Amino acid sequence: MPGFEAFGEEERKQVHDVLESGVLMRYGFDGMRNGHWKAKEFETAFAKRMESNYCQLVSSGTSALTVALAAAGVGAGDEVIMPCFTFVASFESIMMLGAVPVLVDIDDTLTLDPEAVKAAITPRTRCVMPVHMCGSMADLKALKAICKEHGLLLLEDACQAIGGTFEGKPLGSYGDLGCFSFDYVKTITCGEGGGIITNNKQYAINSDQYQDHGHDHVGNDRGAETHPTLGYNFRISELNAAVGIAQLGKIDSILARQKKNYTVMRNVLSEIEGVTFRRVPEGGVENYSFLNFFLPNEELTKKAHAALSAEGVDACFYWFSNNWHYIHGWEHLRNLKSLGNLPSEIKKQIQDLNTTDFSKSDAWMSRTISSLVKIGWSENEIQARADKMKTVISSLLKKEYSL
Ligand SMILES: Cc1ncc(COP(=O)(O)O)c(C=O)c1O
């Protein structure tokens, strides 16, 4: 995702402000900082852009998920339902609190299947965590209704879908809490960073305190602040936040460019019989960071992925067999490999991830190719790329079907 493609003068200027004062920390040093409060400035602007009352910046998307869960009171033994297609961070953020990840199937949206969520609810369930993978969203309306019926939290992981919307609301703002990543390969980047949005004042206060050792941030003497509860250090630095301010200023032009390039590719691939596209739930608008499409079966998809790469079409992913994003590749997580002893709640409650049946998800993932959408492609380049993808895929399909 292209934030790094858009790095330029604006980011340099913002970072320079921080370097000039030398105040790299977001708290304190009031007299030295030349009036620059980069983290606070980003939080205010981001909350506004995301149409939410509160934003808390933290050190990464992974920390954002952990802090959001903690802020809402999720702790040891609480179950959090998450999809089996996501980045490992979802799993890690839950485990960090001694809570228990419950992995369930995805559907043709490539995100949480609401029916699978319903089937996984137990008396210990506290939270449902949809992950809006590759630029598009889960069926949030259905998930919200389930959460309401069972008194559960809805926490959106919108790390890969910033700028998308559902029923007119920015993704991340539809549930109780929403999380974003600003790492180097996200739609907008801070280098490293993450953000939490919410309309719940208490969750906002809890996030603020939890990400900074429990500090209450009252007054202007850090040493005299009280600590209402236990917290840790998930703070963002002023340098990272400064980059984010400049990137946030570019978000709408990045999204517009993504949409344009996505549309060229999609229109061309739509002409191929046998290619279909991921379902976007009614009411949803993607952020167009990826074009996700299905081929008729696993074998053809593998061949198409290899052929695209051999023909020099870069940035096409076959998640089904990589080690990042799908349960199959997570040998260390399936076998709970950890440096130290894990909390007893996790060991006692977690499902056997080696034997859980994810065949419904396999059926979608084994047929999915995701093409990244870059913003740096010129009109000629994106057209040439789309045409090449069409030639490669349609010749493969013709060959296979005539066999
Ligand atoms: C869906 C999802 N959630 C969470 C994260 C974690 O973000 P970070 O790398 O900032 O910790 C990522 C990062 O790739 C992600 O893709």
XYZ file of C-alpha atoms and ligand atoms in Angstrom:
419
model
C 0.000 0.000 0.000
C 1.350 3.278 -1.170
C 2.013 5.770 1.658
C 5.744 5.361 1.066
C 5.235 6.159 -2.608
C 3.933 9.569 -1.561
C 6.844 10.520 0.728
C 8.093 13.987 -0.174
C 8.690 17.597 0.803
C 5.668 17.804 3.129
C 6.924 14.895 5.255
C 10.443 16.328 5.327
C 9.108 19.703 6.507
C 7.097 18.098 9.304
C 10.052 16.013 10.504
C 12.278 19.066 10.304
C 10.008 20.899 12.792
C 10.689 18.136 15.300
C 14.407 17.945 14.590
C 14.756 21.688 15.064
C 13.418 21.579 18.602
C 14.925 18.180 19.366
C 11.820 17.211 21.358
C 11.157 13.709 20.115
C 8.686 12.773 22.854
C 4.980 13.507 22.669
C 4.655 14.525 26.332
C 6.282 17.332 28.306
C 9.189 19.656 27.452
C 6.639 22.417 26.835
C 9.137 25.278 26.774
C 11.508 23.615 24.305
C 9.151 22.379 21.610
C 8.490 25.575 19.649
C 4.769 24.962 19.988
C 4.921 21.644 18.106
C 2.711 18.834 19.412
C 2.795 16.494 16.434
C 1.073 13.473 18.000
C -1.741 15.624 19.389
C -2.125 17.432 16.078
C -2.357 14.148 14.164
C -4.885 12.754 16.654
C -7.168 15.768 16.256
C -6.977 15.691 12.455
C -7.389 11.920 12.254
C -10.416 11.839 14.557
C -12.022 14.502 12.348
C -11.200 12.659 9.101
C -12.580 9.428 10.582
C -15.705 11.201 11.857
C -15.018 9.960 15.385
C -14.887 11.744 18.699
C -11.526 10.378 19.813
C -8.248 9.142 18.377
C -5.299 7.678 20.266
C -2.017 7.260 18.430
C 0.269 4.394 19.431
C 3.467 2.749 18.224
C 1.989 0.287 15.684
C -1.184 -1.312 14.371
C -0.478 -4.321 16.566
C -0.278 -2.097 19.653
C -3.466 -0.350 18.540
C -5.316 -3.679 18.639
C -3.906 -4.624 22.047
C -4.573 -1.192 23.543
C -8.110 -1.107 22.102
C -8.918 -4.526 23.567
C -7.426 -3.576 26.932
C -9.247 -0.231 26.935
C -12.546 -2.057 26.546
C -11.702 -4.357 29.451
C -10.761 -7.516 27.535
C -8.417 -9.659 29.628
C -7.255 -13.145 30.521
C -9.624 -15.896 29.424
C -11.925 -13.624 27.409
C -12.572 -14.973 23.931
C -12.145 -12.799 20.844
C -13.549 -14.078 17.562
C -11.296 -13.323 14.577
C -10.956 -14.543 10.986
C -8.455 -17.189 9.828
C -7.394 -14.893 6.949
C -5.655 -11.867 8.457
C -2.180 -10.755 9.413
C -0.597 -12.544 12.405
C -0.965 -9.300 14.392
C -4.645 -10.035 15.092
C -3.727 -13.247 16.884
C -0.739 -11.700 18.668
C -2.660 -8.692 19.969
C -5.230 -10.927 21.655
C -2.636 -13.328 23.091
C -0.678 -10.418 24.553
C -3.533 -9.838 27.019
C -3.929 -13.491 27.952
C -7.207 -13.438 26.022
C -8.076 -16.302 23.718
C -8.251 -15.946 19.937
C -11.079 -17.975 18.410
C -10.446 -18.418 14.697
C -13.388 -18.839 12.346
C -14.057 -19.060 8.615
C -14.185 -16.288 6.077
C -16.629 -16.122 3.159
C -16.541 -14.615 -0.350
C -15.980 -11.150 1.174
C -12.588 -12.597 2.286
C -13.480 -11.446 5.797
C -15.449 -12.835 8.757
C -18.427 -14.999 7.836
C -21.274 -13.821 10.143
C -22.675 -17.365 10.333
C -19.303 -18.690 11.503
C -19.191 -15.935 14.126
C -22.619 -16.889 15.459
C -21.583 -20.532 15.739
C -18.436 -19.629 17.713
C -20.101 -17.590 20.472
C -19.757 -19.016 23.982
C -20.412 -17.538 27.437
C -16.745 -16.417 27.461
C -16.943 -14.429 24.202
C -16.263 -10.702 24.736
C -15.421 -9.329 21.341
C -15.787 -9.837 17.592
C -12.837 -8.572 15.574
C -13.517 -8.297 11.845
C -10.401 -7.623 9.787
C -11.036 -5.574 6.644
C -8.402 -7.340 4.580
C -6.956 -6.027 1.337
C -9.048 -2.876 1.126
C -12.575 -4.188 1.671
C -14.806 -4.870 4.618
C -16.735 -7.516 6.488
C -20.513 -7.428 6.539
C -20.558 -4.957 9.399
C -24.324 -4.654 9.516
C -24.747 -8.360 10.194
C -21.862 -8.408 12.674
C -23.195 -5.394 14.564
C -26.584 -7.086 14.916
C -24.917 -10.230 16.278
C -22.836 -8.177 18.724
C -25.902 -6.279 19.878
C -27.898 -9.446 20.428
C -25.122 -11.064 22.492
C -23.741 -7.965 24.240
C -20.345 -8.182 22.524
C -17.825 -5.560 21.487
C -17.291 -4.917 17.796
C -13.658 -3.988 17.171
C -12.749 -3.253 13.554
C -9.233 -3.939 12.340
C -9.133 -1.433 9.486
C -5.335 -1.511 9.166
C -5.527 -2.487 5.478
C -8.655 -0.540 4.541
C -8.246 3.052 5.677
C -10.498 5.336 3.625
C -13.081 2.679 2.783
C -16.636 3.245 4.040
C -19.652 1.266 5.170
C -23.135 2.780 5.062
C -21.406 6.123 4.528
C -19.240 5.840 7.659
C -15.442 5.573 7.513
C -14.282 2.005 8.161
C -13.133 1.769 11.760
C -15.873 4.108 12.965
C -18.784 1.675 12.595
C -17.964 -0.573 15.556
C -17.187 0.290 19.179
C -13.521 0.787 18.374
C -11.478 0.861 15.173
C -7.763 0.271 14.663
C -5.292 1.400 11.998
C -1.680 0.734 11.131
C 0.648 3.411 9.817
C 3.598 1.086 9.216
C 5.742 1.633 6.142
C 3.574 -0.398 3.781
C 0.160 1.026 4.613
C -2.019 3.475 2.639
C -0.650 6.303 4.771
C 2.471 5.790 6.849
C 4.297 7.203 9.869
C 7.225 4.819 9.263
C 5.839 2.912 12.249
C 2.642 3.809 14.080
C -0.947 2.936 14.780
C -4.219 4.577 15.750
C -7.396 3.776 17.655
C -10.676 5.601 17.080
C -13.811 5.473 19.187
C -16.818 7.522 20.224
C -16.724 6.028 23.719
C -15.189 8.514 26.146
C -14.198 5.902 28.716
C -12.445 3.733 26.095
C -10.617 6.866 24.929
C -9.452 7.685 28.470
C -8.430 4.074 29.051
C -6.470 3.968 25.768
C -4.694 7.214 26.611
C -3.605 5.871 29.986
C -2.872 2.264 29.037
C -0.480 3.219 26.211
C 1.611 5.333 28.601
C 2.212 3.316 31.783
C -1.200 4.213 33.189
C -0.423 7.959 33.397
C -3.555 10.046 33.892
C -2.047 12.944 31.887
C -3.587 15.496 34.244
C -1.593 18.703 34.767
C 1.827 19.380 33.315
C 4.171 17.666 35.743
C 4.705 14.141 34.465
C 6.337 13.059 37.710
C 3.298 14.138 39.725
C 0.715 12.396 37.559
C -1.226 9.570 39.130
C -1.732 6.109 37.628
C -5.330 4.919 37.922
C -4.452 1.481 36.494
C -1.646 -0.659 35.159
C -0.398 0.400 31.749
C 2.537 -0.192 29.409
C 4.528 1.773 26.854
C 2.945 1.764 23.401
C 3.690 5.453 22.733
C 4.363 6.932 19.316
C 7.273 9.335 18.890
C 6.933 12.889 17.608
C 9.066 12.019 14.570
C 6.667 9.286 13.474
C 3.598 11.405 14.183
C 5.085 14.273 12.151
C 5.350 12.040 9.069
C 1.746 10.985 9.623
C 0.452 14.565 9.602
C 1.878 15.118 6.141
C 0.573 11.753 4.918
C -2.910 12.418 6.249
C -2.975 15.553 4.140
C -2.518 13.327 1.080
C -5.009 10.614 1.909
C -7.755 11.741 -0.449
C -5.439 12.078 -3.423
C -3.941 8.635 -2.640
C -7.414 7.078 -2.484
C -8.493 8.754 -5.726
C -5.393 7.463 -7.501
C -5.915 3.956 -6.121
C -9.511 3.947 -7.330
C -8.468 5.044 -10.805
C -5.801 2.338 -11.177
C -8.019 -0.327 -9.606
C -10.818 0.510 -12.049
C -8.582 0.111 -15.095
C -7.435 -3.329 -13.918
C -10.911 -4.436 -12.900
C -12.516 -3.401 -16.182
C -9.960 -5.344 -18.187
C -10.090 -8.477 -16.003
C -13.913 -8.405 -16.084
C -13.696 -9.281 -19.760
C -12.248 -12.719 -18.939
C -14.765 -15.511 -18.621
C -13.916 -17.481 -15.481
C -12.645 -14.516 -13.455
C -14.916 -13.280 -10.664
C -14.380 -10.732 -7.908
C -14.538 -10.670 -4.161
C -17.980 -9.680 -2.835
C -18.236 -6.249 -1.241
C -21.121 -6.268 1.280
C -24.088 -4.045 0.429
C -23.427 -0.537 1.739
C -19.657 -0.888 1.459
C -17.133 1.083 -0.575
C -13.603 -0.315 -0.841
C -10.479 1.772 -0.388
C -9.138 0.180 -3.600
C -5.742 -0.754 -2.163
C -5.959 -4.242 -3.742
C -7.879 -5.848 -6.581
C -8.936 -9.273 -5.323
C -10.218 -11.847 -7.801
C -11.101 -15.524 -7.969
C -10.227 -18.125 -10.622
C -12.268 -21.314 -11.071
C -10.063 -23.701 -9.041
C -6.895 -24.012 -6.955
C -4.722 -25.543 -9.658
C -5.505 -22.825 -12.187
C -5.000 -20.116 -9.588
C -1.543 -21.444 -8.686
C -0.613 -21.630 -12.366
C -1.941 -18.131 -13.026
C -0.025 -16.719 -10.072
C 3.215 -18.338 -11.277
C 2.594 -17.249 -14.887
C 1.933 -13.629 -13.871
C 5.170 -13.558 -11.957
C 7.089 -15.198 -14.838
C 5.706 -12.544 -17.187
C 6.961 -9.764 -14.928
C 3.597 -8.712 -13.440
C 4.739 -7.734 -9.945
C 2.820 -7.322 -6.669
C 0.331 -10.173 -7.159
C -0.169 -12.201 -3.993
C -1.364 -15.770 -3.503
C -2.065 -15.627 0.238
C -3.143 -19.272 0.404
C 0.461 -20.434 0.326
C 2.452 -17.607 1.871
C 3.489 -17.474 5.506
C 1.987 -14.122 6.402
C -1.719 -13.984 6.178
C -3.416 -17.345 6.298
C -3.729 -19.934 9.047
C -1.935 -22.597 6.932
C 1.304 -20.677 7.059
C 1.233 -20.034 10.799
C 2.947 -23.177 12.041
C 4.324 -21.331 15.087
C 0.882 -20.047 16.099
C -0.962 -23.293 15.401
C 1.502 -25.022 17.744
C 1.600 -22.160 20.289
C 5.372 -21.815 20.053
C 6.330 -19.226 22.619
C 9.598 -18.256 24.299
C 8.065 -18.461 27.751
C 5.138 -20.129 29.443
C 1.760 -18.981 28.096
C -1.131 -17.965 30.380
C -3.058 -20.971 31.628
C -6.340 -19.559 30.274
C -4.972 -19.678 26.750
C -3.529 -23.182 27.124
C -6.796 -24.451 28.562
C -9.271 -22.792 26.221
C -7.680 -22.403 22.798
C -9.037 -24.526 19.955
C -6.716 -27.051 18.286
C -5.709 -24.990 15.277
C -4.089 -27.982 13.588
C -7.351 -29.888 13.372
C -9.997 -27.126 13.128
C -11.828 -27.437 9.814
C -11.168 -24.335 7.701
C -12.225 -25.984 4.438
C -14.816 -23.276 3.714
C -12.088 -20.646 3.903
C -9.677 -22.844 1.911
C -12.258 -22.947 -0.875
C -12.056 -19.147 -1.238
C -8.424 -18.576 -0.391
C -7.090 -21.262 -2.731
C -8.780 -19.436 -5.634
C -7.831 -15.862 -4.682
C -5.192 -13.662 -6.262
C -4.709 -10.151 -4.868
C -3.009 -7.513 -6.961
C -1.640 -4.555 -5.093
C -2.675 -1.169 -6.489
C 0.232 1.248 -6.707
C -0.276 4.979 -7.136
C 2.969 5.534 -9.019
C 1.798 3.726 -12.162
C 1.282 6.055 -15.122
C -1.827 5.655 -17.284
C 0.206 3.737 -19.850
C 1.791 1.515 -17.227
C -1.490 0.533 -15.575
C -3.119 -0.133 -18.944
C -0.147 -2.258 -20.059
C -0.228 -4.157 -16.763
C -3.949 -4.846 -17.018
C -3.614 -5.990 -20.641
C -0.754 -8.311 -19.752
C -2.713 -9.794 -16.848
C -5.608 -10.416 -19.213
C -3.405 -12.085 -21.831
C -1.686 -14.328 -19.262
C -4.863 -15.391 -17.459
C -7.095 -15.860 -20.488
C -4.531 -17.914 -22.404
C -4.132 -20.147 -19.357
C -7.874 -20.575 -18.971
C -8.320 -21.362 -22.670
C -5.519 -23.927 -22.574
C -6.884 -25.624 -19.462
C -10.459 -25.758 -20.666
C -9.538 -27.173 -24.073
C -7.497 -29.984 -22.464
C -4.776 -6.487 9.045
C -3.605 -6.020 9.850
N -3.749 -5.845 11.175
C -2.731 -5.410 11.929
C -1.495 -5.126 11.371
C -0.385 -4.701 12.260
O 0.127 -3.447 11.960
P 1.623 -3.050 12.365
O 2.538 -3.615 11.327
O 1.607 -1.558 12.315
O 1.867 -3.568 13.713
C -1.298 -5.295 9.998
C 0.000 -5.032 9.386
O 0.318 -5.453 8.299
C -2.389 -5.761 9.216
O -2.254 -5.952 7.905
